[in-house]
Coordinates of C-alpha atoms and ligand atoms in Angstrom, one line a residue:
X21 CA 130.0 110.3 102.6
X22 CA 132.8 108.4 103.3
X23 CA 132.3 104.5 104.9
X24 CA 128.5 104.9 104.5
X25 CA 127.3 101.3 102.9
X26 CA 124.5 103.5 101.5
X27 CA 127.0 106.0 99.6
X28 CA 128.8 103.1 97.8
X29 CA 126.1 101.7 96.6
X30 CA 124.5 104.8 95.0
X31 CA 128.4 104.9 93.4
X32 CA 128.7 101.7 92.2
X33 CA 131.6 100.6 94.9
X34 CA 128.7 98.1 96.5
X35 CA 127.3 96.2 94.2
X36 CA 123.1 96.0 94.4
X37 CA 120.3 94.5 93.0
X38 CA 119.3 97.9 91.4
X39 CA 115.2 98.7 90.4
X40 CA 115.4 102.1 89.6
X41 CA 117.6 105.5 89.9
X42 CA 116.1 108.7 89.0
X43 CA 118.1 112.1 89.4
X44 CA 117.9 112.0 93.5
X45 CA 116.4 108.8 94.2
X46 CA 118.1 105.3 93.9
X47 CA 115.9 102.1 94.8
X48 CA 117.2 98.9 95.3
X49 CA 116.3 95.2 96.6
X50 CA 117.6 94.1 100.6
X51 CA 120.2 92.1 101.0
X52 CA 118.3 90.7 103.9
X53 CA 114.9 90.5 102.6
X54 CA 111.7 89.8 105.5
X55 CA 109.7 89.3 102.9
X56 CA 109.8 88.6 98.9
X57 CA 110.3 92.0 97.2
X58 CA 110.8 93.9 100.2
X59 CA 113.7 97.0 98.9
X60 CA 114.8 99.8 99.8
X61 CA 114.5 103.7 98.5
X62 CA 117.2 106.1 99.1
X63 CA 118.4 109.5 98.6
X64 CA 121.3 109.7 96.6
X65 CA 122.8 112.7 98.6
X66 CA 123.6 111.4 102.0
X67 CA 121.7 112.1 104.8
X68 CA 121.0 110.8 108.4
X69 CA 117.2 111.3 108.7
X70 CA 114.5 112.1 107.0
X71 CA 113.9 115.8 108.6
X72 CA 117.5 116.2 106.4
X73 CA 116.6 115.3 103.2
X74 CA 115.7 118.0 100.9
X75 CA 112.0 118.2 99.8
X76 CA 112.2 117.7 96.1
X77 CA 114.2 114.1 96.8
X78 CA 111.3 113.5 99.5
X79 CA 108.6 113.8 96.9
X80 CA 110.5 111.7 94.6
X81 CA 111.1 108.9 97.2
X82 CA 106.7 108.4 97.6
X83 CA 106.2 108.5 94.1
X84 CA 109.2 106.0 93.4
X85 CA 107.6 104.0 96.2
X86 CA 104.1 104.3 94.7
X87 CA 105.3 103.1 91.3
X88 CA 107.4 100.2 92.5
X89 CA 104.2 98.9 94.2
X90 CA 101.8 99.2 90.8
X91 CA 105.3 97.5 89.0
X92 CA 105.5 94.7 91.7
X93 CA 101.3 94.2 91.7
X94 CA 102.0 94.5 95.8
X95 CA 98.0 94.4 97.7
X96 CA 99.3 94.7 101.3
X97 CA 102.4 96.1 102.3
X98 CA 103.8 98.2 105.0
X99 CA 106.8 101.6 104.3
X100 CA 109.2 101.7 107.0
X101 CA 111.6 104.5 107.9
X102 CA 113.7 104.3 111.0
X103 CA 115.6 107.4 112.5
X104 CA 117.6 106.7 115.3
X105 CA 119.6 103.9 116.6
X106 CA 116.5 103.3 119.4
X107 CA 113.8 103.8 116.7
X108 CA 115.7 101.1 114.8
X109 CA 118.2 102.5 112.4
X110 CA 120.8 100.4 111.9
X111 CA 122.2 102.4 108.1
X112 CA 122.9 105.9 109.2
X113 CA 121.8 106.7 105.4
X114 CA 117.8 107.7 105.5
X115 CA 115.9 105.2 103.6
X116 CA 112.4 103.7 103.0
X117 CA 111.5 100.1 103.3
X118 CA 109.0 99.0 100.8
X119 CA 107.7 95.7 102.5
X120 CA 105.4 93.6 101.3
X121 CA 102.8 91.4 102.8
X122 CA 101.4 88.0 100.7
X123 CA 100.5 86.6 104.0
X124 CA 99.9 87.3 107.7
X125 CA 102.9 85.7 109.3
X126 CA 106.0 87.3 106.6
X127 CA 106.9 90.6 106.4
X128 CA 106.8 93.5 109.0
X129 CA 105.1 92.3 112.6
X130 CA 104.2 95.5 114.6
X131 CA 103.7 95.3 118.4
X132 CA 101.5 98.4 118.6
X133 CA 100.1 99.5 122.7
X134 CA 98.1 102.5 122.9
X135 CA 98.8 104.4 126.0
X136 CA 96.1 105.9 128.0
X137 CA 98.1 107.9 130.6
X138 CA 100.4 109.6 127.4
X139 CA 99.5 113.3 127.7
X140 CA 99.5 115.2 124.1
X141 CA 98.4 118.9 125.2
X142 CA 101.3 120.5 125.4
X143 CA 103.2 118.9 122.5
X144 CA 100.3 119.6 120.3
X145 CA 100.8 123.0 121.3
X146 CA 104.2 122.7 120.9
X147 CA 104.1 121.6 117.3
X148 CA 101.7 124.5 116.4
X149 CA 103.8 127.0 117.8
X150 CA 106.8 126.1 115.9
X151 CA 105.2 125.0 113.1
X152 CA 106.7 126.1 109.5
X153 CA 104.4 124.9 106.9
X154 CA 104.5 125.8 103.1
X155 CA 100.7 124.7 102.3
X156 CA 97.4 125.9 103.7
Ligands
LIG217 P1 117.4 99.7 109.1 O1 117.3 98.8 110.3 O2 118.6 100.7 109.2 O3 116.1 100.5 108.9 O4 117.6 98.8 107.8 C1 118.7 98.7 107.1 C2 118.4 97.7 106.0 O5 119.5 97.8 105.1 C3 118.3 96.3 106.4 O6 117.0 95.8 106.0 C4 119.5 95.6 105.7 O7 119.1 94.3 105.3 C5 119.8 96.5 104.6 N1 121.2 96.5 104.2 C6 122.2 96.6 105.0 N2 123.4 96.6 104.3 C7 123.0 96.3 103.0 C8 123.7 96.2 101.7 O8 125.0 96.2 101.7 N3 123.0 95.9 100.6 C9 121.6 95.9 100.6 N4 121.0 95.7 99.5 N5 120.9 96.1 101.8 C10 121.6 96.3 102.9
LIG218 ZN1 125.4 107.8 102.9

């Protein structure tokens, strides 16, 4: 897509630090790294958000993920994927951040309140409804 960051540097017109590019996937280090190693993992065709990206490119993104983790020897680390500008997106090109942890004060900080008064009835039974799943 045209003036997507993301696009041009699956092409080659943005230069990156690459890892790894398989036939949908293309992984790459941050530019503005929170912690050392943290990179990203995108799909080569654009997309917004996840819930866009076709399934086979999905399952290639974990397992890229998973490998780069075994390769990098990583113990504690978070994956982060933002959709939204509220829920943090800032690249309008879906993609996974592989970040990891050495120690407790680098990397991702989470500030994580459970709510009490949050009812999840009828979304619950929203989801089921609507529900199209492939495996039992
Ligand atoms: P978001 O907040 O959208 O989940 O994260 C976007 C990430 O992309 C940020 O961590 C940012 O540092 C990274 N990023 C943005 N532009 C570039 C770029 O041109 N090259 C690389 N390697 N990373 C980028
Ligand atoms: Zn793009």
């Amino acid at each position: 897509m045209e003036d997507c960051i993301f696009c041009k540097i699956v092409s080659g017109e943005i230069p990156s630090n690459k890892i790894h590019e398989s036939d949908h996937v293309y992984a790459f280090m941050d530019i503005s790294p929170i912690s050392k190693g943290h990179c990203l993992f995108i799909p080569k065709v654009h997309a917004e958000k996840m819930h866009e990206v076709a399934d086979e490119t999905l399952s290639e993104i974990l397992i890229m993920i998973k490998q780069v983790i075994n390769a990098g020897v990583f113990e504690n680390y978070n994956v982060l994927q933002n959709n939204g500008i509220i829920a943090h997106q800032e690249v309008k090109h879906a993609h996974w951040h592989l970040i990891p942890k050495e120690h407790s004060d680098e990397g991702l900080k989470l500030e994580w309140k459970p709510n009490k008064e949050i009812e999840q009835t009828r979304i619950a039974d929203k989801i089921r409804a609507n529900l199209l799943f492939e495996f039992e």
